[in-house]
Amino acid sequence: MQLYISPSLRHVTVLPAKGFREFVKVKIGSRRLTYRMVFYSILFFTFLLRFVFVLTAVDTIDGETRCSSIGCLGKKLGPRILGRRPESTVPEVIYQVLEEPVDEGEVEPGQDIPQTMEEFIAQMKDEQPDAKTFAVKLKSMVTLLEKTTRTAKIQEYLYRHVASSSIPKQLHCLALKLANEHSTNANARLQLPSAELVPALVDNSFFHFVLASDNILAASVVASSLVRNSLHPEKVVIHVITDRKTYYPMQAWFSLHSLSPGIIEVKALHHFDWFAKGKVPVLEAMEKDQKVRSRFRGGSSAIVANNTEKPRIIAAKLQALSPKYNSMMNHIRIHLPEMFPSLNKIVFLDDDIVVQTDLSPLWDIDMNGKVNGAVETCRGEDKYVMSKRLKSYLNFSHPLIANNFDPNECAWAYGMNIFDLEAWRRTNISQTYHFWLEQNLKSDLSLWQLGTLPPGLIAFQGHVHPINPFWHMLGLGYQDNTTIADAESAGVIHFNGRAKPWLDIAFPQLRPLWTKYVDFSDRFIKGCHIRAT
């Protein structure tokens, strides 16, 4: 292990041995006395003090004459500063031990292996071991810590998977109470919308929004935030689409919680004529997808039990098991032109968004003949969220993907999309979507692992009109770096990710942006113990 300080004192470089080599730079800053220089100087000397021990230990086990820490440091650094390159004095046996394959059976918790750097230093001082023992102890400690860290990461991913995939008992309670209300209370069975407002459902002079969800509480927040922030709520029409099991509770909720003058329609999938007739390609693909996933994934237990894959790969596979990635509510948007044959333009909203401004200006955006108005996700100040390109979602190691797409092409976001249905009907977007779903199934899900965004990126290629990021802020469900001030200034915020605002794993500082649209004094909300925190 060698330490190099450049003549200008601008860099410190640590070069450990062979297989464990890493390159570390600590910038000292300019010669001018600035706060940054002071900070880096403190960082440098802190690092230097820790490194002194290693140098001293190596000198000791190497059989050199004992010396003070400063003396040993001088011997190690002096030749480097003067530009000479002496031969390494670290015994070759240390390199050999560190580069030997790790025997997992020899590294188990409970053995006499240091758990921290402090324990390791104390043990080395007490025992003053030879070179081989020093290397064995060091390697055992690092290996054990890596193993412990990996296990902890995987457990965290598993718990998050369970928490995000399960239906919270409070939401289950809400659905049951509303289903009972629907069967016993005539006011919970009102026609939605009322007869005199039915013509508005196909009137293109209104602002039409489509929301597909089987989550009653989430759907209520989207609808409530949309109407409350609209400058012309009487012109807002919300088409809520749900599944068969959630239809009656959803209808009961919106019957008993009027958003007048906004207009609400609640329909289940089986109410659409096209859905009941013959075969629906996306449903067939979903059935095949379920079969492939059950064989290909092996369940969460098999995924977690894998001892060779990196934690982030295991996290991605766990996420692929989430029911939402094989939910009809997630795939339904590809059938919007058939579902609303009389409408020219709609805005599609996910159920994990919050509307914070009037969205009527979206109808004034000139789409230039494009089908999908969406926010691009490869440009923006937040590089963690806004750095997504096709290579972020598609497997470019597969020739079918590599030969047809550009990995650096900018991706875009689902969640708040303007769809020009007239332009859509003149394309083959839906057919392209189904074709690539089928190709992914044939390849054992090797083109992409999860979600409807990857096939959407393919199907809408060349049909996307970028819109201002103000209309769609992403990432509030998987990172908490976004400040409250930034989030409040966005037109629409999206809790995409596992940490949904209705779950206990939600980020506490971001959750109030969602809970402000929940009436916690409501008898159904109180009865199911749904709370703000």
PDB file of C-alpha atoms in Angstrom, residues 100-370:
ATOM      1  CA  GLU A 100      -7.056 -15.989  -2.381  1.00  0.00           C
ATOM      2  CA  PRO A 101     -10.739 -16.907  -3.011  1.00  0.00           C
ATOM      3  CA  VAL A 102     -12.963 -16.318  -0.001  1.00  0.00           C
ATOM      4  CA  ASP A 103     -14.194 -19.420   1.807  1.00  0.00           C
ATOM      5  CA  GLU A 104     -17.673 -18.421   3.014  1.00  0.00           C
ATOM      6  CA  GLY A 105     -17.680 -21.225   5.554  1.00  0.00           C
ATOM      7  CA  GLU A 106     -14.732 -19.712   7.378  1.00  0.00           C
ATOM      8  CA  VAL A 107     -16.389 -16.318   7.778  1.00  0.00           C
ATOM      9  CA  GLU A 108     -19.393 -16.544  10.063  1.00  0.00           C
ATOM     10  CA  PRO A 109     -20.745 -14.148  12.717  1.00  0.00           C
ATOM     11  CA  GLY A 110     -19.731 -15.119  16.239  1.00  0.00           C
ATOM     12  CA  GLN A 111     -16.186 -16.093  15.330  1.00  0.00           C
ATOM     13  CA  ASP A 112     -13.200 -14.153  16.641  1.00  0.00           C
ATOM     14  CA  ILE A 113     -13.388 -11.624  13.818  1.00  0.00           C
ATOM     15  CA  PRO A 114     -13.240  -7.864  14.463  1.00  0.00           C
ATOM     16  CA  GLN A 115     -16.586  -6.196  13.762  1.00  0.00           C
ATOM     17  CA  THR A 116     -15.267  -2.638  13.390  1.00  0.00           C
ATOM     18  CA  MET A 117     -12.084  -0.796  12.429  1.00  0.00           C
ATOM     19  CA  GLU A 118     -11.606   0.194  16.083  1.00  0.00           C
ATOM     20  CA  GLU A 119     -11.719  -3.467  17.178  1.00  0.00           C
ATOM     21  CA  PHE A 120      -9.316  -4.412  14.423  1.00  0.00           C
ATOM     22  CA  ILE A 121      -6.805  -1.711  15.424  1.00  0.00           C
ATOM     23  CA  ALA A 122      -6.990  -2.679  19.097  1.00  0.00           C
ATOM     24  CA  GLN A 123      -6.524  -6.369  18.288  1.00  0.00           C
ATOM     25  CA  MET A 124      -3.533  -5.701  16.045  1.00  0.00           C
ATOM     26  CA  LYS A 125      -1.901  -3.552  18.735  1.00  0.00           C
ATOM     27  CA  ASP A 126      -2.383  -6.240  21.367  1.00  0.00           C
ATOM     28  CA  GLU A 127      -1.346  -9.270  19.308  1.00  0.00           C
ATOM     29  CA  GLN A 128       1.309  -7.665  17.047  1.00  0.00           C
ATOM     30  CA  PRO A 129       0.870 -10.502  14.524  1.00  0.00           C
ATOM     31  CA  ASP A 130       3.090 -11.572  11.663  1.00  0.00           C
ATOM     32  CA  ALA A 131       2.280 -10.572   8.100  1.00  0.00           C
ATOM     33  CA  LYS A 132       0.120 -13.556   7.224  1.00  0.00           C
ATOM     34  CA  THR A 133      -2.011 -13.349  10.378  1.00  0.00           C
ATOM     35  CA  PHE A 134      -2.465  -9.619   9.833  1.00  0.00           C
ATOM     36  CA  ALA A 135      -3.710 -10.206   6.286  1.00  0.00           C
ATOM     37  CA  VAL A 136      -6.009 -13.076   7.303  1.00  0.00           C
ATOM     38  CA  LYS A 137      -7.616 -10.982  10.049  1.00  0.00           C
ATOM     39  CA  LEU A 138      -8.056  -8.005   7.753  1.00  0.00           C
ATOM     40  CA  LYS A 139      -9.588 -10.112   4.990  1.00  0.00           C
ATOM     41  CA  SER A 140     -11.940 -11.896   7.395  1.00  0.00           C
ATOM     42  CA  MET A 141     -13.174  -8.612   8.839  1.00  0.00           C
ATOM     43  CA  VAL A 142     -13.836  -7.041   5.422  1.00  0.00           C
ATOM     44  CA  THR A 143     -15.528 -10.199   4.112  1.00  0.00           C
ATOM     45  CA  LEU A 144     -17.773 -10.472   7.172  1.00  0.00           C
ATOM     46  CA  LEU A 145     -18.783  -6.825   6.972  1.00  0.00           C
ATOM     47  CA  GLU A 146     -19.559  -7.169   3.257  1.00  0.00           C
ATOM     48  CA  LYS A 147     -21.651 -10.261   3.949  1.00  0.00           C
ATOM     49  CA  THR A 148     -23.540  -8.550   6.772  1.00  0.00           C
ATOM     50  CA  THR A 149     -24.174  -5.459   4.667  1.00  0.00           C
ATOM     51  CA  ARG A 150     -25.465  -7.536   1.759  1.00  0.00           C
ATOM     52  CA  THR A 151     -27.858  -9.447   4.017  1.00  0.00           C
ATOM     53  CA  ALA A 152     -29.156  -6.221   5.561  1.00  0.00           C
ATOM     54  CA  LYS A 153     -29.739  -4.652   2.136  1.00  0.00           C
ATOM     55  CA  ILE A 154     -31.614  -7.685   0.855  1.00  0.00           C
ATOM     56  CA  GLN A 155     -33.797  -7.796   3.968  1.00  0.00           C
ATOM     57  CA  GLU A 156     -34.615  -4.121   3.520  1.00  0.00           C
ATOM     58  CA  TYR A 157     -35.600  -4.721  -0.112  1.00  0.00           C
ATOM     59  CA  LEU A 158     -37.748  -7.700   0.921  1.00  0.00           C
ATOM     60  CA  TYR A 159     -39.564  -5.742   3.631  1.00  0.00           C
ATOM     61  CA  ARG A 160     -40.177  -2.848   1.247  1.00  0.00           C
ATOM     62  CA  HIS A 161     -41.488  -5.295  -1.345  1.00  0.00           C
ATOM     63  CA  VAL A 162     -43.921  -6.814   1.146  1.00  0.00           C
ATOM     64  CA  ALA A 163     -45.001  -3.404   2.448  1.00  0.00           C
ATOM     65  CA  SER A 164     -45.611  -1.968  -1.018  1.00  0.00           C
ATOM     66  CA  SER A 165     -47.263  -5.063  -2.511  1.00  0.00           C
ATOM     67  CA  SER A 166     -49.684  -5.852   0.298  1.00  0.00           C
ATOM     68  CA  ILE A 167     -53.034  -4.111   0.723  1.00  0.00           C
ATOM     69  CA  PRO A 168     -52.972  -2.165   4.013  1.00  0.00           C
ATOM     70  CA  LYS A 169     -55.746  -3.274   6.335  1.00  0.00           C
ATOM     71  CA  GLN A 170     -57.046   0.301   6.475  1.00  0.00           C
ATOM     72  CA  LEU A 171     -57.636   0.365   2.697  1.00  0.00           C
ATOM     73  CA  HIS A 172     -59.183  -3.108   2.809  1.00  0.00           C
ATOM     74  CA  CYS A 173     -61.453  -1.899   5.615  1.00  0.00           C
ATOM     75  CA  LEU A 174     -62.485   1.139   3.544  1.00  0.00           C
ATOM     76  CA  ALA A 175     -63.475  -1.015   0.579  1.00  0.00           C
ATOM     77  CA  LEU A 176     -65.525  -3.362   2.794  1.00  0.00           C
ATOM     78  CA  LYS A 177     -67.357  -0.534   4.568  1.00  0.00           C
ATOM     79  CA  LEU A 178     -68.206   1.158   1.266  1.00  0.00           C
ATOM     80  CA  ALA A 179     -69.383  -2.123  -0.282  1.00  0.00           C
ATOM     81  CA  ASN A 180     -71.718  -2.570   2.677  1.00  0.00           C
ATOM     82  CA  GLU A 181     -72.877   1.047   2.334  1.00  0.00           C
ATOM     83  CA  HIS A 182     -73.641   0.458  -1.334  1.00  0.00           C
ATOM     84  CA  SER A 183     -75.920  -2.454  -0.470  1.00  0.00           C
ATOM     85  CA  THR A 184     -77.788  -0.692   2.369  1.00  0.00           C
ATOM     86  CA  ASN A 185     -77.884   2.993   1.439  1.00  0.00           C
ATOM     87  CA  ALA A 186     -79.724   4.216  -1.668  1.00  0.00           C
ATOM     88  CA  ASN A 187     -77.654   7.419  -1.652  1.00  0.00           C
ATOM     89  CA  ALA A 188     -74.556   5.298  -2.235  1.00  0.00           C
ATOM     90  CA  ARG A 189     -76.085   3.939  -5.428  1.00  0.00           C
ATOM     91  CA  LEU A 190     -76.713   7.216  -7.217  1.00  0.00           C
ATOM     92  CA  GLN A 191     -76.247   7.343 -10.972  1.00  0.00           C
ATOM     93  CA  LEU A 192     -72.888   8.906 -11.767  1.00  0.00           C
ATOM     94  CA  PRO A 193     -73.175  11.376 -13.312  1.00  0.00           C
ATOM     95  CA  SER A 194     -76.799  12.451 -12.970  1.00  0.00           C
ATOM     96  CA  ALA A 195     -78.965  12.105 -16.075  1.00  0.00           C
ATOM     97  CA  GLU A 196     -78.803  15.773 -17.081  1.00  0.00           C
ATOM     98  CA  LEU A 197     -74.987  15.679 -17.066  1.00  0.00           C
ATOM     99  CA  VAL A 198     -74.568  12.496 -19.111  1.00  0.00           C
ATOM    100  CA  PRO A 199     -74.131  14.405 -22.435  1.00  0.00           C
ATOM    101  CA  ALA A 200     -70.985  16.009 -20.985  1.00  0.00           C
ATOM    102  CA  LEU A 201     -69.287  12.589 -21.029  1.00  0.00           C
ATOM    103  CA  VAL A 202     -68.867  12.799 -24.817  1.00  0.00           C
ATOM    104  CA  ASP A 203     -68.716  16.579 -25.197  1.00  0.00           C
ATOM    105  CA  ASN A 204     -65.285  17.649 -26.457  1.00  0.00           C
ATOM    106  CA  SER A 205     -65.759  21.188 -25.154  1.00  0.00           C
ATOM    107  CA  PHE A 206     -65.162  19.818 -21.628  1.00  0.00           C
ATOM    108  CA  PHE A 207     -61.795  18.905 -20.090  1.00  0.00           C
ATOM    109  CA  HIS A 208     -61.739  15.108 -19.923  1.00  0.00           C
ATOM    110  CA  PHE A 209     -59.489  13.283 -17.452  1.00  0.00           C
ATOM    111  CA  VAL A 210     -59.127   9.495 -17.188  1.00  0.00           C
ATOM    112  CA  LEU A 211     -58.101   7.789 -13.969  1.00  0.00           C
ATOM    113  CA  ALA A 212     -57.704   3.988 -13.778  1.00  0.00           C
ATOM    114  CA  SER A 213     -57.472   2.650 -10.233  1.00  0.00           C
ATOM    115  CA  ASP A 214     -58.618  -0.022  -7.801  1.00  0.00           C
ATOM    116  CA  ASN A 215     -57.512   2.126  -4.838  1.00  0.00           C
ATOM    117  CA  ILE A 216     -60.476   4.153  -3.575  1.00  0.00           C
ATOM    118  CA  LEU A 217     -58.531   6.448  -1.268  1.00  0.00           C
ATOM    119  CA  ALA A 218     -55.894   7.185  -3.909  1.00  0.00           C
ATOM    120  CA  ALA A 219     -58.539   7.866  -6.565  1.00  0.00           C
ATOM    121  CA  SER A 220     -60.355  10.250  -4.211  1.00  0.00           C
ATOM    122  CA  VAL A 221     -57.174  12.307  -3.686  1.00  0.00           C
ATOM    123  CA  VAL A 222     -56.539  12.594  -7.432  1.00  0.00           C
ATOM    124  CA  ALA A 223     -60.133  13.635  -8.150  1.00  0.00           C
ATOM    125  CA  SER A 224     -60.373  16.004  -5.187  1.00  0.00           C
ATOM    126  CA  SER A 225     -57.051  17.735  -5.904  1.00  0.00           C
ATOM    127  CA  LEU A 226     -57.970  18.063  -9.574  1.00  0.00           C
ATOM    128  CA  VAL A 227     -61.355  19.703  -8.973  1.00  0.00           C
ATOM    129  CA  ARG A 228     -60.259  21.903  -6.058  1.00  0.00           C
ATOM    130  CA  ASN A 229     -57.393  23.405  -8.069  1.00  0.00           C
ATOM    131  CA  SER A 230     -59.354  23.893 -11.270  1.00  0.00           C
ATOM    132  CA  LEU A 231     -60.289  27.425 -12.363  1.00  0.00           C
ATOM    133  CA  HIS A 232     -63.292  25.996 -14.201  1.00  0.00           C
ATOM    134  CA  PRO A 233     -64.407  22.949 -12.177  1.00  0.00           C
ATOM    135  CA  GLU A 234     -67.785  22.930 -13.935  1.00  0.00           C
ATOM    136  CA  LYS A 235     -65.929  22.006 -17.149  1.00  0.00           C
ATOM    137  CA  VAL A 236     -63.998  19.121 -15.585  1.00  0.00           C
ATOM    138  CA  VAL A 237     -65.094  15.551 -16.395  1.00  0.00           C
ATOM    139  CA  ILE A 238     -63.333  12.712 -14.585  1.00  0.00           C
ATOM    140  CA  HIS A 239     -63.737   9.200 -15.978  1.00  0.00           C
ATOM    141  CA  VAL A 240     -62.836   6.770 -13.186  1.00  0.00           C
ATOM    142  CA  ILE A 241     -62.166   3.241 -14.427  1.00  0.00           C
ATOM    143  CA  THR A 242     -61.862   0.367 -11.992  1.00  0.00           C
ATOM    144  CA  ASP A 243     -62.203  -3.422 -11.831  1.00  0.00           C
ATOM    145  CA  ARG A 244     -65.245  -5.532 -11.033  1.00  0.00           C
ATOM    146  CA  LYS A 245     -64.495  -6.041  -7.328  1.00  0.00           C
ATOM    147  CA  THR A 246     -63.889  -2.337  -6.645  1.00  0.00           C
ATOM    148  CA  TYR A 247     -66.737  -0.936  -8.729  1.00  0.00           C
ATOM    149  CA  TYR A 248     -69.453  -0.804  -6.042  1.00  0.00           C
ATOM    150  CA  PRO A 249     -67.222   0.611  -3.269  1.00  0.00           C
ATOM    151  CA  MET A 250     -65.821   3.184  -5.743  1.00  0.00           C
ATOM    152  CA  GLN A 251     -69.307   4.205  -6.838  1.00  0.00           C
ATOM    153  CA  ALA A 252     -70.427   4.461  -3.211  1.00  0.00           C
ATOM    154  CA  TRP A 253     -67.515   6.754  -2.344  1.00  0.00           C
ATOM    155  CA  PHE A 254     -68.113   9.231  -5.167  1.00  0.00           C
ATOM    156  CA  SER A 255     -71.895   9.079  -4.667  1.00  0.00           C
ATOM    157  CA  LEU A 256     -71.503  10.093  -1.022  1.00  0.00           C
ATOM    158  CA  HIS A 257     -68.624  12.538  -1.586  1.00  0.00           C
ATOM    159  CA  SER A 258     -69.754  14.915  -4.306  1.00  0.00           C
ATOM    160  CA  LEU A 259     -67.140  16.934  -6.160  1.00  0.00           C
ATOM    161  CA  SER A 260     -69.741  19.213  -7.731  1.00  0.00           C
ATOM    162  CA  PRO A 261     -69.552  21.167  -9.945  1.00  0.00           C
ATOM    163  CA  GLY A 262     -67.010  18.674 -11.276  1.00  0.00           C
ATOM    164  CA  ILE A 263     -68.526  15.723 -13.162  1.00  0.00           C
ATOM    165  CA  ILE A 264     -67.601  12.173 -12.134  1.00  0.00           C
ATOM    166  CA  GLU A 265     -68.201   8.948 -14.042  1.00  0.00           C
ATOM    167  CA  VAL A 266     -67.379   5.556 -12.497  1.00  0.00           C
ATOM    168  CA  LYS A 267     -67.221   2.506 -14.758  1.00  0.00           C
ATOM    169  CA  ALA A 268     -65.818  -0.989 -14.392  1.00  0.00           C
ATOM    170  CA  LEU A 269     -63.896  -2.639 -17.202  1.00  0.00           C
ATOM    171  CA  HIS A 270     -66.701  -5.086 -17.907  1.00  0.00           C
ATOM    172  CA  HIS A 271     -69.018  -2.131 -18.669  1.00  0.00           C
ATOM    173  CA  PHE A 272     -67.108  -1.338 -21.864  1.00  0.00           C
ATOM    174  CA  ASP A 273     -68.581  -3.040 -24.925  1.00  0.00           C
ATOM    175  CA  TRP A 274     -65.227  -3.606 -26.615  1.00  0.00           C
ATOM    176  CA  PHE A 275     -63.938  -5.320 -23.465  1.00  0.00           C
ATOM    177  CA  ALA A 276     -66.757  -7.856 -23.375  1.00  0.00           C
ATOM    178  CA  LYS A 277     -66.467  -8.759 -27.041  1.00  0.00           C
ATOM    179  CA  GLY A 278     -64.075 -11.500 -28.119  1.00  0.00           C
ATOM    180  CA  LYS A 279     -60.396 -11.441 -27.251  1.00  0.00           C
ATOM    181  CA  VAL A 280     -58.571  -8.476 -25.743  1.00  0.00           C
ATOM    182  CA  PRO A 281     -54.867  -8.715 -26.706  1.00  0.00           C
ATOM    183  CA  VAL A 282     -53.547  -7.115 -23.535  1.00  0.00           C
ATOM    184  CA  LEU A 283     -55.532  -9.518 -21.340  1.00  0.00           C
ATOM    185  CA  GLU A 284     -54.109 -12.504 -23.190  1.00  0.00           C
ATOM    186  CA  ALA A 285     -50.619 -11.073 -22.810  1.00  0.00           C
ATOM    187  CA  MET A 286     -51.188 -10.558 -19.073  1.00  0.00           C
ATOM    188  CA  GLU A 287     -52.280 -14.174 -18.599  1.00  0.00           C
ATOM    189  CA  LYS A 288     -49.147 -15.405 -20.381  1.00  0.00           C
ATOM    190  CA  ASP A 289     -47.051 -12.938 -18.421  1.00  0.00           C
ATOM    191  CA  GLN A 290     -48.303 -14.372 -15.117  1.00  0.00           C
ATOM    192  CA  LYS A 291     -47.366 -17.889 -16.189  1.00  0.00           C
ATOM    193  CA  VAL A 292     -43.909 -16.835 -17.350  1.00  0.00           C
ATOM    194  CA  ARG A 293     -43.209 -14.877 -14.164  1.00  0.00           C
ATOM    195  CA  SER A 294     -44.278 -17.759 -11.907  1.00  0.00           C
ATOM    196  CA  ARG A 295     -41.785 -20.017 -13.669  1.00  0.00           C
ATOM    197  CA  PHE A 296     -39.078 -17.487 -14.395  1.00  0.00           C
ATOM    198  CA  ARG A 297     -38.943 -15.654 -11.074  1.00  0.00           C
ATOM    199  CA  GLY A 298     -39.549 -18.442  -8.572  1.00  0.00           C
ATOM    200  CA  GLY A 299     -41.159 -16.184  -6.002  1.00  0.00           C
ATOM    201  CA  SER A 300     -39.637 -13.814  -3.461  1.00  0.00           C
ATOM    202  CA  SER A 301     -38.123 -16.633  -1.381  1.00  0.00           C
ATOM    203  CA  ALA A 302     -36.113 -17.951  -4.319  1.00  0.00           C
ATOM    204  CA  ILE A 303     -34.990 -14.446  -5.273  1.00  0.00           C
ATOM    205  CA  VAL A 304     -33.783 -13.569  -1.771  1.00  0.00           C
ATOM    206  CA  ALA A 305     -32.048 -16.944  -1.365  1.00  0.00           C
ATOM    207  CA  ASN A 306     -29.722 -16.226  -4.300  1.00  0.00           C
ATOM    208  CA  ASN A 307     -26.240 -15.791  -2.847  1.00  0.00           C
ATOM    209  CA  THR A 308     -24.473 -14.662  -6.000  1.00  0.00           C
ATOM    210  CA  GLU A 309     -26.494 -11.775  -7.393  1.00  0.00           C
ATOM    211  CA  LYS A 310     -25.944  -8.184  -6.322  1.00  0.00           C
ATOM    212  CA  PRO A 311     -28.536  -6.619  -3.992  1.00  0.00           C
ATOM    213  CA  ARG A 312     -29.704  -4.143  -6.634  1.00  0.00           C
ATOM    214  CA  ILE A 313     -30.458  -7.029  -9.035  1.00  0.00           C
ATOM    215  CA  ILE A 314     -32.411  -8.798  -6.307  1.00  0.00           C
ATOM    216  CA  ALA A 315     -34.306  -5.532  -5.630  1.00  0.00           C
ATOM    217  CA  ALA A 316     -35.258  -5.267  -9.314  1.00  0.00           C
ATOM    218  CA  LYS A 317     -36.520  -8.865  -9.373  1.00  0.00           C
ATOM    219  CA  LEU A 318     -38.561  -8.336  -6.206  1.00  0.00           C
ATOM    220  CA  GLN A 319     -40.075  -5.245  -7.745  1.00  0.00           C
ATOM    221  CA  ALA A 320     -41.003  -7.294 -10.808  1.00  0.00           C
ATOM    222  CA  LEU A 321     -43.222  -9.440  -8.576  1.00  0.00           C
ATOM    223  CA  SER A 322     -45.340  -6.456  -7.553  1.00  0.00           C
ATOM    224  CA  PRO A 323     -48.987  -7.025  -8.584  1.00  0.00           C
ATOM    225  CA  LYS A 324     -49.226  -3.540 -10.087  1.00  0.00           C
ATOM    226  CA  TYR A 325     -46.858  -4.514 -12.905  1.00  0.00           C
ATOM    227  CA  ASN A 326     -49.334  -7.108 -14.093  1.00  0.00           C
ATOM    228  CA  SER A 327     -52.495  -5.162 -13.308  1.00  0.00           C
ATOM    229  CA  MET A 328     -55.054  -4.330 -15.941  1.00  0.00           C
ATOM    230  CA  MET A 329     -55.270  -0.884 -14.334  1.00  0.00           C
ATOM    231  CA  ASN A 330     -51.681  -0.370 -15.435  1.00  0.00           C
ATOM    232  CA  HIS A 331     -52.143  -1.663 -18.979  1.00  0.00           C
ATOM    233  CA  ILE A 332     -55.512  -0.030 -19.653  1.00  0.00           C
ATOM    234  CA  ARG A 333     -54.110   3.191 -21.111  1.00  0.00           C
ATOM    235  CA  ILE A 334     -53.090   1.432 -24.325  1.00  0.00           C
ATOM    236  CA  HIS A 335     -56.819   0.922 -25.080  1.00  0.00           C
ATOM    237  CA  LEU A 336     -57.949   4.521 -24.535  1.00  0.00           C
ATOM    238  CA  PRO A 337     -58.939   5.168 -28.200  1.00  0.00           C
ATOM    239  CA  GLU A 338     -61.359   2.198 -28.107  1.00  0.00           C
ATOM    240  CA  MET A 339     -62.685   3.030 -24.658  1.00  0.00           C
ATOM    241  CA  PHE A 340     -63.547   6.625 -25.526  1.00  0.00           C
ATOM    242  CA  PRO A 341     -64.418   6.603 -29.235  1.00  0.00           C
ATOM    243  CA  SER A 342     -66.230   9.974 -29.072  1.00  0.00           C
ATOM    244  CA  LEU A 343     -63.420  11.943 -27.424  1.00  0.00           C
ATOM    245  CA  ASN A 344     -60.640  13.780 -29.253  1.00  0.00           C
ATOM    246  CA  LYS A 345     -58.243  14.537 -26.407  1.00  0.00           C
ATOM    247  CA  ILE A 346     -57.898  13.358 -22.808  1.00  0.00           C
ATOM    248  CA  VAL A 347     -55.394  13.665 -19.958  1.00  0.00           C
ATOM    249  CA  PHE A 348     -54.519  10.369 -18.307  1.00  0.00           C
ATOM    250  CA  LEU A 349     -53.624  10.457 -14.592  1.00  0.00           C
ATOM    251  CA  ASP A 350     -52.061   7.755 -12.429  1.00  0.00           C
ATOM    252  CA  ASP A 351     -53.612   7.217  -8.992  1.00  0.00           C
ATOM    253  CA  ASP A 352     -50.406   8.110  -7.136  1.00  0.00           C
ATOM    254  CA  ILE A 353     -50.330  11.735  -8.292  1.00  0.00           C
ATOM    255  CA  VAL A 354     -51.545  14.974  -6.708  1.00  0.00           C
ATOM    256  CA  VAL A 355     -52.769  17.868  -8.846  1.00  0.00           C
ATOM    257  CA  GLN A 356     -51.670  21.253  -7.501  1.00  0.00           C
ATOM    258  CA  THR A 357     -52.722  23.655 -10.253  1.00  0.00           C
ATOM    259  CA  ASP A 358     -55.327  24.229 -12.936  1.00  0.00           C
ATOM    260  CA  LEU A 359     -54.726  21.737 -15.752  1.00  0.00           C
ATOM    261  CA  SER A 360     -56.959  23.326 -18.391  1.00  0.00           C
ATOM    262  CA  PRO A 361     -53.924  24.953 -20.142  1.00  0.00           C
ATOM    263  CA  LEU A 362     -52.899  21.454 -21.220  1.00  0.00           C
ATOM    264  CA  TRP A 363     -55.628  21.625 -23.862  1.00  0.00           C
ATOM    265  CA  ASP A 364     -53.943  24.703 -25.361  1.00  0.00           C
ATOM    266  CA  ILE A 365     -50.639  22.918 -25.998  1.00  0.00           C
ATOM    267  CA  ASP A 366     -49.961  22.440 -29.703  1.00  0.00           C
ATOM    268  CA  MET A 367     -48.958  18.779 -29.995  1.00  0.00           C
ATOM    269  CA  ASN A 368     -47.703  19.247 -33.581  1.00  0.00           C
ATOM    270  CA  GLY A 369     -49.535  16.126 -34.687  1.00  0.00           C
ATOM    271  CA  LYS A 370     -47.988  13.965 -31.942  1.00  0.00           C
TER     272      LYS A 370
END
